[in-house]
mmCIF file of N, CA, C and O in Angstrom:
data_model
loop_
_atom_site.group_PDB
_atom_site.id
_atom_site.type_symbol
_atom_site.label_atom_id
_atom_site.label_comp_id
_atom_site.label_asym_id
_atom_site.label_seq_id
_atom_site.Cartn_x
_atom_site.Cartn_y
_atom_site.Cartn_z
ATOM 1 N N UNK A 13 0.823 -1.196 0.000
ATOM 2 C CA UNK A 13 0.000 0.000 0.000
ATOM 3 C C UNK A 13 0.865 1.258 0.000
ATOM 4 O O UNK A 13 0.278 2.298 -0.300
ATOM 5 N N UNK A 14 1.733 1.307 0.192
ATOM 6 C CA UNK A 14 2.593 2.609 0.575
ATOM 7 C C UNK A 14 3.351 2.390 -0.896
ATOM 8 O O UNK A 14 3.511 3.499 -1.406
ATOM 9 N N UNK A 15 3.712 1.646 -1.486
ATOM 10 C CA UNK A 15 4.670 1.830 -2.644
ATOM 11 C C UNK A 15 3.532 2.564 -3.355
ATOM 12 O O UNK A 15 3.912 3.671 -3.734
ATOM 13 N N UNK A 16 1.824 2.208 -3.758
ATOM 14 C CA UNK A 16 1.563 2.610 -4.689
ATOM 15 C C UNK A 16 1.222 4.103 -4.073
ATOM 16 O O UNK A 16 1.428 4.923 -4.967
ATOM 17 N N UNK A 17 0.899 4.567 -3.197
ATOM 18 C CA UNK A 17 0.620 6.209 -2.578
ATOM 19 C C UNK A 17 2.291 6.931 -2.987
ATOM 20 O O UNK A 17 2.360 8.157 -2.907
ATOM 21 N N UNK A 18 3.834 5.998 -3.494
ATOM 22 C CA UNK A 18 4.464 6.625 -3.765
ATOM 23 C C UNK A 18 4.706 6.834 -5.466
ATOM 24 O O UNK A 18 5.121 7.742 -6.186
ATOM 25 N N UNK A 19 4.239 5.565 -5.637
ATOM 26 C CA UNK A 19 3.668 6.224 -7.104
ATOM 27 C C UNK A 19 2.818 6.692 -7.445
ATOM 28 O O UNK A 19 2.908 7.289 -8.518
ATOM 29 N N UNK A 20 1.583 6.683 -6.758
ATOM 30 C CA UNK A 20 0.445 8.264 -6.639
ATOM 31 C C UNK A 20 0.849 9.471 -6.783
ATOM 32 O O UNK A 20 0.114 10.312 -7.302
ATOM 33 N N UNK A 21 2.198 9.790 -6.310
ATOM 34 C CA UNK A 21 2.094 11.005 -5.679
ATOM 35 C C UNK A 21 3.585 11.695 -7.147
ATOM 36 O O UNK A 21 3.752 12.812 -7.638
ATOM 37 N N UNK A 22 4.448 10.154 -7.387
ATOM 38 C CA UNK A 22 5.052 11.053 -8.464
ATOM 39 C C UNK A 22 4.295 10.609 -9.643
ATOM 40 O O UNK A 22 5.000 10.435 -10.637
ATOM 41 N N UNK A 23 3.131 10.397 -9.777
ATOM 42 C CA UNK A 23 2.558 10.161 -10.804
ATOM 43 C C UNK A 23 1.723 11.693 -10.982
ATOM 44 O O UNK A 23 1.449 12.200 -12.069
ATOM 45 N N UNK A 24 1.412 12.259 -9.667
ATOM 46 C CA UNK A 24 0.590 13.489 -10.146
ATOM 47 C C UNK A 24 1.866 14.996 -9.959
ATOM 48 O O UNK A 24 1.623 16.203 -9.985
ATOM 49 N N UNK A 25 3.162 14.290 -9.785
ATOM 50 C CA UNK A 25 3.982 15.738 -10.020
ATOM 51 C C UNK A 25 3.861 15.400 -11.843
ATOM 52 O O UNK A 25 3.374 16.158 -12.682
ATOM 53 N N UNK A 26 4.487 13.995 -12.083
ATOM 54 C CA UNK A 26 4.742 14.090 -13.542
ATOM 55 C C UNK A 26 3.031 14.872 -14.504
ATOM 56 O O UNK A 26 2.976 15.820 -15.286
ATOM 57 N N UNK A 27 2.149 14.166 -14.097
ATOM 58 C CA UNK A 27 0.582 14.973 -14.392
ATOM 59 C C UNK A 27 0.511 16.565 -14.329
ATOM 60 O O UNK A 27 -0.256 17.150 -15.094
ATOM 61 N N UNK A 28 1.329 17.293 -13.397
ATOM 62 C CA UNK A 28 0.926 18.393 -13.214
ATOM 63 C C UNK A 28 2.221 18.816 -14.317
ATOM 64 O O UNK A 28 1.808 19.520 -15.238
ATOM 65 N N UNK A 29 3.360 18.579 -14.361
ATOM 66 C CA UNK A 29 3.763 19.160 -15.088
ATOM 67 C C UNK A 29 3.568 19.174 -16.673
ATOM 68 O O UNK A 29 3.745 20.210 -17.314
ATOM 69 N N UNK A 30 3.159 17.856 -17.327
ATOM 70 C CA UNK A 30 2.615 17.587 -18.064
ATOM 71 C C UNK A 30 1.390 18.377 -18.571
ATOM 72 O O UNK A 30 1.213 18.438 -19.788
ATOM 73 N N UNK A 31 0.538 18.981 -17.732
ATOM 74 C CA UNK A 31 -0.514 19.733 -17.890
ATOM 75 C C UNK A 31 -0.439 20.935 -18.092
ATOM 76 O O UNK A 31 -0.988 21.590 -18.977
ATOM 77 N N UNK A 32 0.556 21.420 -16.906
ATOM 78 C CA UNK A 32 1.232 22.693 -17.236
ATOM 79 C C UNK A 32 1.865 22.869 -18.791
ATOM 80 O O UNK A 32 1.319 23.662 -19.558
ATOM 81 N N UNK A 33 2.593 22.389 -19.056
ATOM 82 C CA UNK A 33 3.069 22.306 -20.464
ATOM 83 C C UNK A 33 2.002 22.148 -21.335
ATOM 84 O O UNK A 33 2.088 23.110 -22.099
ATOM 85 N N UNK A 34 1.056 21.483 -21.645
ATOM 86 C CA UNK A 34 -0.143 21.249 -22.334
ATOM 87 C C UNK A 34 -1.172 22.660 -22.501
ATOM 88 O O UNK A 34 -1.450 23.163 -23.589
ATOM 89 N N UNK A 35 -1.706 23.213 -21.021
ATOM 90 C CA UNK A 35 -1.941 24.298 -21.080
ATOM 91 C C UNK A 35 -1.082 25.623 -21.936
ATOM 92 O O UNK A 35 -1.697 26.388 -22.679
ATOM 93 N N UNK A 36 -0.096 25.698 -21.775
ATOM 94 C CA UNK A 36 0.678 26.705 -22.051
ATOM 95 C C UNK A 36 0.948 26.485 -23.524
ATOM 96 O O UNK A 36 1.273 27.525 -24.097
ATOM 97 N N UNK A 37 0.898 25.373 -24.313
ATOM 98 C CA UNK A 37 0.972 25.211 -25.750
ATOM 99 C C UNK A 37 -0.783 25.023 -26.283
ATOM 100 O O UNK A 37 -0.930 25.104 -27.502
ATOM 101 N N UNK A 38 -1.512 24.886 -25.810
ATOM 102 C CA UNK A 38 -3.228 25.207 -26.148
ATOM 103 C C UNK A 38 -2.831 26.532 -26.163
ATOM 104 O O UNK A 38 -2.292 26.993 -27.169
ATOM 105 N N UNK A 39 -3.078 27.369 -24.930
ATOM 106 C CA UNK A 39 -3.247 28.561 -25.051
ATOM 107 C C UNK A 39 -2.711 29.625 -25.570
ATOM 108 O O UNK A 39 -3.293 30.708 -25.622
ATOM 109 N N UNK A 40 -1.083 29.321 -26.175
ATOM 110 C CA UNK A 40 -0.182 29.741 -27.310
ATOM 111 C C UNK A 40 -1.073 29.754 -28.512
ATOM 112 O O UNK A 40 -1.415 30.797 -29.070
ATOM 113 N N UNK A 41 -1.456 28.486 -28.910
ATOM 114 C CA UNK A 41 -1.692 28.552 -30.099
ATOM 115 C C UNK A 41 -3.626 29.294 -30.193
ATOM 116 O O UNK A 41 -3.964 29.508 -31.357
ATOM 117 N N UNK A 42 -4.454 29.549 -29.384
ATOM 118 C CA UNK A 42 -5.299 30.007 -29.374
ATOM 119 C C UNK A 42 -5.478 31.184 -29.392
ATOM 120 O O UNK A 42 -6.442 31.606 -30.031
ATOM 121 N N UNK A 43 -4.286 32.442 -28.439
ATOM 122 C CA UNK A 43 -3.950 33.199 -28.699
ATOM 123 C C UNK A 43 -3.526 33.653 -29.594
ATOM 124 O O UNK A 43 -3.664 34.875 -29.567
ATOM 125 N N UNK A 44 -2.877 33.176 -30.735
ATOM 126 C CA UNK A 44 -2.121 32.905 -31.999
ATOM 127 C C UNK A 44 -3.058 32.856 -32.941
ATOM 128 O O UNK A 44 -2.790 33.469 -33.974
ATOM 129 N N UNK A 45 -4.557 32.047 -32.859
ATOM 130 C CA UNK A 45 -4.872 31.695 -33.861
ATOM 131 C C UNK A 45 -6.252 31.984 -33.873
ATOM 132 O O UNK A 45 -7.021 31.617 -34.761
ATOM 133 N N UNK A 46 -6.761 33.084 -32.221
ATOM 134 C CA UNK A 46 -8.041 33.547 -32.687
ATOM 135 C C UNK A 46 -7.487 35.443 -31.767
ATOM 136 O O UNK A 46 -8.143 36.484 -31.780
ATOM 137 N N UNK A 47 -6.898 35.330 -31.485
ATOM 138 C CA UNK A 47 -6.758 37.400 -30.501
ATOM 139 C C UNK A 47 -5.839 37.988 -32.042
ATOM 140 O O UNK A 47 -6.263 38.833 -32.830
ATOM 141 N N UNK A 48 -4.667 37.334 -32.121
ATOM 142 C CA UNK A 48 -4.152 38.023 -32.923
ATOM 143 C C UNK A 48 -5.089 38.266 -34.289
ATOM 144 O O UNK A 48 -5.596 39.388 -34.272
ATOM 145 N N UNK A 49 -5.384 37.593 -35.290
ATOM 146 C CA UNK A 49 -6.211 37.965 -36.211
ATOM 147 C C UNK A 49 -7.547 38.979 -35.787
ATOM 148 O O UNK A 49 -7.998 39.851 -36.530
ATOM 149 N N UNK A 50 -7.891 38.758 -34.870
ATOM 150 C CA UNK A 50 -8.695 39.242 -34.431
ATOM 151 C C UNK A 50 -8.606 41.329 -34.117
ATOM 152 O O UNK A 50 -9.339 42.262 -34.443
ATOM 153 N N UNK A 51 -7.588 41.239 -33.515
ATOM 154 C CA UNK A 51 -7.015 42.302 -32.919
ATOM 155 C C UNK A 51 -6.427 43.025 -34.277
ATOM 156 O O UNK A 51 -6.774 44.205 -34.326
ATOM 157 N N UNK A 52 -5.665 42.626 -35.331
ATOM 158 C CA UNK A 52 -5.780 42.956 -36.534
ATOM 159 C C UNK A 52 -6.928 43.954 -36.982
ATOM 160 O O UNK A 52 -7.294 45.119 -36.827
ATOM 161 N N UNK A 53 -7.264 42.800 -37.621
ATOM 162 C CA UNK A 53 -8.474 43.425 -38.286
ATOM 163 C C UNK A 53 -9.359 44.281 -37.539
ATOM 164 O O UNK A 53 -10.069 44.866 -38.357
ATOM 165 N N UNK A 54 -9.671 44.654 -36.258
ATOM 166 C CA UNK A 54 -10.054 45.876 -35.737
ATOM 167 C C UNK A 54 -8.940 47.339 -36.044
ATOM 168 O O UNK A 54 -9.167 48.519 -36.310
ATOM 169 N N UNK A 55 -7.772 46.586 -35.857
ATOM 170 C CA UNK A 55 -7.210 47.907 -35.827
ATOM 171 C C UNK A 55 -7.072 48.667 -37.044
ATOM 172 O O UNK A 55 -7.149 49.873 -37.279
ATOM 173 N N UNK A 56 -6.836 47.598 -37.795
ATOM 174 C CA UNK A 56 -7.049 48.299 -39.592
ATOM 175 C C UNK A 56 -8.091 48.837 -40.054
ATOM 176 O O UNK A 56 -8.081 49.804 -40.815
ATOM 177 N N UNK A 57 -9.502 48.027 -39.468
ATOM 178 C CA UNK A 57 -10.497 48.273 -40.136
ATOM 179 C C UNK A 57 -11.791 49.243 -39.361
ATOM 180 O O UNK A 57 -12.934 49.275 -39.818
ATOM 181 N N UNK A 58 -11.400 49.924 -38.246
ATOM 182 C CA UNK A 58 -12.487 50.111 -37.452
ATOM 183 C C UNK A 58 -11.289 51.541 -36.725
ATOM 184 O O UNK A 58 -10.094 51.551 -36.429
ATOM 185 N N UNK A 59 -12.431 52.617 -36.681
ATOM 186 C CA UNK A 59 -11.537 53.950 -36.286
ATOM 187 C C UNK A 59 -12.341 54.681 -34.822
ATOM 188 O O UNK A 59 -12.442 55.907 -34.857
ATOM 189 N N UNK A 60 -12.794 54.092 -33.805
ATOM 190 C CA UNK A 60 -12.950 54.493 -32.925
ATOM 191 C C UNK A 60 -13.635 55.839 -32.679
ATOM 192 O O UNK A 60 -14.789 56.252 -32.563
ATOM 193 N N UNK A 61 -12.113 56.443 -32.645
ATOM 194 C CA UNK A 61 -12.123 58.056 -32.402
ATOM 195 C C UNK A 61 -12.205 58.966 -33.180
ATOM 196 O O UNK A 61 -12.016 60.125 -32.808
ATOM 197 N N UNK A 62 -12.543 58.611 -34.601
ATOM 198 C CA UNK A 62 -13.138 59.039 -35.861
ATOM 199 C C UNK A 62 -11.597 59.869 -36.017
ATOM 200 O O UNK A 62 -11.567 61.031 -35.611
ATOM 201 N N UNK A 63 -10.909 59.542 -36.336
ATOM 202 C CA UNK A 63 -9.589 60.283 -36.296
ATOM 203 C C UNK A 63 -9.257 60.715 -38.057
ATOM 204 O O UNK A 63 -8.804 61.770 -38.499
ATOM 205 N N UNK A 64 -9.789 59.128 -38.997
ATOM 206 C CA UNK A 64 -9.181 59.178 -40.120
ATOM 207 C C UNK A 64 -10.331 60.146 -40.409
ATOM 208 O O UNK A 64 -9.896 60.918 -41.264
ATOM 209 N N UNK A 65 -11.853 60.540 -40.039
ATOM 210 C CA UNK A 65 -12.604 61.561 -40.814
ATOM 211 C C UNK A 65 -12.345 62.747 -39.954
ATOM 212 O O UNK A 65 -13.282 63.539 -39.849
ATOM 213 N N UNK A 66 -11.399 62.975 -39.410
ATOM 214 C CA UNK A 66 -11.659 64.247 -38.369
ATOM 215 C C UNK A 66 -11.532 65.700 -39.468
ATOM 216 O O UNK A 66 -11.135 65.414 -40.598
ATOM 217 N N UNK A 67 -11.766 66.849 -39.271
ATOM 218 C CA UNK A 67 -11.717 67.743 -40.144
ATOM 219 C C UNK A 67 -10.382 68.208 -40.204
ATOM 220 O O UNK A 67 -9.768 67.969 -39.165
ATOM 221 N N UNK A 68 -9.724 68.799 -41.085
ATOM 222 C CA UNK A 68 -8.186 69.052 -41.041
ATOM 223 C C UNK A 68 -7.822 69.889 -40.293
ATOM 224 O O UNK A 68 -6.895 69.782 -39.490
ATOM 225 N N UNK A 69 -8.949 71.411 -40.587
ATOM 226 C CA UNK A 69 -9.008 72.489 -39.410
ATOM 227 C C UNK A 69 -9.606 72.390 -38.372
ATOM 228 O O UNK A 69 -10.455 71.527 -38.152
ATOM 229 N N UNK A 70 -9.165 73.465 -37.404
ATOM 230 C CA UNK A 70 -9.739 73.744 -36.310
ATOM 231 C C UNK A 70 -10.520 74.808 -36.156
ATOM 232 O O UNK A 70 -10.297 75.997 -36.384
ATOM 233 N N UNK A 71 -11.799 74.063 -35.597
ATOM 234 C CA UNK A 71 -13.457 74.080 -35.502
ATOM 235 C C UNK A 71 -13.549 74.942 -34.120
ATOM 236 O O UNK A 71 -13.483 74.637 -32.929
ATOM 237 N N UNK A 72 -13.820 76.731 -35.172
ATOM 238 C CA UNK A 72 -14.456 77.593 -33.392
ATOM 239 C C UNK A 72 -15.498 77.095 -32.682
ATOM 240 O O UNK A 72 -16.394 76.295 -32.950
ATOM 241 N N UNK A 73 -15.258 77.609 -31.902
ATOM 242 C CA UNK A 73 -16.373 77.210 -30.735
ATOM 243 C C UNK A 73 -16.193 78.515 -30.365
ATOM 244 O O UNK A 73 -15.134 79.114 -30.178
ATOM 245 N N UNK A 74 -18.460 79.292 -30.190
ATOM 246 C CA UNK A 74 -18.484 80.088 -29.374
ATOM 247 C C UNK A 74 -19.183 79.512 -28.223
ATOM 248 O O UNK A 74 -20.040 78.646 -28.046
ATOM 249 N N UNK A 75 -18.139 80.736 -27.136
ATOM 250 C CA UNK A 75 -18.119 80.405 -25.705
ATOM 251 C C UNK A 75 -18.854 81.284 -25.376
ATOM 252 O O UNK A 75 -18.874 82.435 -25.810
ATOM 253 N N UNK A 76 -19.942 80.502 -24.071
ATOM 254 C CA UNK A 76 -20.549 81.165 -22.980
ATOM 255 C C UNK A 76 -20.405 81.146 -21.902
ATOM 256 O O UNK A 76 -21.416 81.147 -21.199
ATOM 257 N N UNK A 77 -19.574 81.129 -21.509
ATOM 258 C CA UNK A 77 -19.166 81.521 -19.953
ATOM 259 C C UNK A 77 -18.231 83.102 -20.259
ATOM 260 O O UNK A 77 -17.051 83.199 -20.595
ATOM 261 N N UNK A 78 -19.174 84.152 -20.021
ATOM 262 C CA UNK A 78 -18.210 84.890 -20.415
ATOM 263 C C UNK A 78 -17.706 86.048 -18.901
ATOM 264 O O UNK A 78 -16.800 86.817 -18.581
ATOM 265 N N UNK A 79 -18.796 85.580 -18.446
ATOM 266 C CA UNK A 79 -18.760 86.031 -16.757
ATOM 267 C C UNK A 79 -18.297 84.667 -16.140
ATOM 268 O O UNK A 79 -18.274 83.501 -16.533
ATOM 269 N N UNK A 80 -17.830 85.536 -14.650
ATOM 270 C CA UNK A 80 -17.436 84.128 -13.444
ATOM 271 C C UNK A 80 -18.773 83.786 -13.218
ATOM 272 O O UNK A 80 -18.862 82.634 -12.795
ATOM 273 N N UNK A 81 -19.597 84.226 -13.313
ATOM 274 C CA UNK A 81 -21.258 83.350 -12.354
ATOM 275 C C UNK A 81 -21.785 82.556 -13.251
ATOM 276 O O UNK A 81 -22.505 81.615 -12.917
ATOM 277 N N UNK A 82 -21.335 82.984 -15.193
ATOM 278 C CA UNK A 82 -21.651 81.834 -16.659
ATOM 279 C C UNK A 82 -21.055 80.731 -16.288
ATOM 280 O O UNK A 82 -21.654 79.656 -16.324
ATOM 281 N N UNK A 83 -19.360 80.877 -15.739
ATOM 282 C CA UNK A 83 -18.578 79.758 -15.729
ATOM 283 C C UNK A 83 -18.561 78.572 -14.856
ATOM 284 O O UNK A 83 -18.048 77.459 -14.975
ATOM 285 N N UNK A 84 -19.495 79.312 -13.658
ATOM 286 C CA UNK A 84 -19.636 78.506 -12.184
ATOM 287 C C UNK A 84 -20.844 77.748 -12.420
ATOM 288 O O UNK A 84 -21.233 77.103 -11.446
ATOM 289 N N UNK A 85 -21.668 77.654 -13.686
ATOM 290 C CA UNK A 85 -22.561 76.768 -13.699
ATOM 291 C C UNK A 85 -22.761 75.979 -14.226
ATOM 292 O O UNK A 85 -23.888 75.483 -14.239
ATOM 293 N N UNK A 86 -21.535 75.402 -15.048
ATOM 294 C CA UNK A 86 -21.433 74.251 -15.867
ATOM 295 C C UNK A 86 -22.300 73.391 -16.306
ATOM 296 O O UNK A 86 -22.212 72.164 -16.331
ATOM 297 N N UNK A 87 -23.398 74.278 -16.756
ATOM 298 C CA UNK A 87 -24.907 73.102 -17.677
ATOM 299 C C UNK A 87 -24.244 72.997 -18.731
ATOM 300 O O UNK A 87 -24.693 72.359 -19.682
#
């Protein structure tokens, strides 16, 4: 009974490392083969902050706060 609780026990170091390694090459290649493409093609194809249509010039703005009691009421 005791020999096999000592092969129990290096049977689940060899398991864990085994798994560890297993995990870490799944999740390589998943990362690899669905974020990266993924992450791509947003960045090429999709503009957020509307940057590529932004206007070339700069757009006045009239201001009303032109008193301290306009400025202290920030609606």
């Amino acid at each position: 009974m005791n020999i096999l609780r000592t092969i129990w026990k290096y049977w689940r170091r060899v398991g864990q490392f085994i798994g560890d390694w297993v995990g870490r090459i799944v999740l390589t290649i998943f990362y690899f083969t669905i974020f990266v493409p993924f992450a791509l093609i947003v960045r090429f194809f999709q503009d957020p902050l509307a940057v590529k249509h932004a206007p070339q010039e700069w757009v006045t703005r009239a201001t009303r706060d032109l008193t301290l009691q306009d400025a202290g009421r920030q609606t």
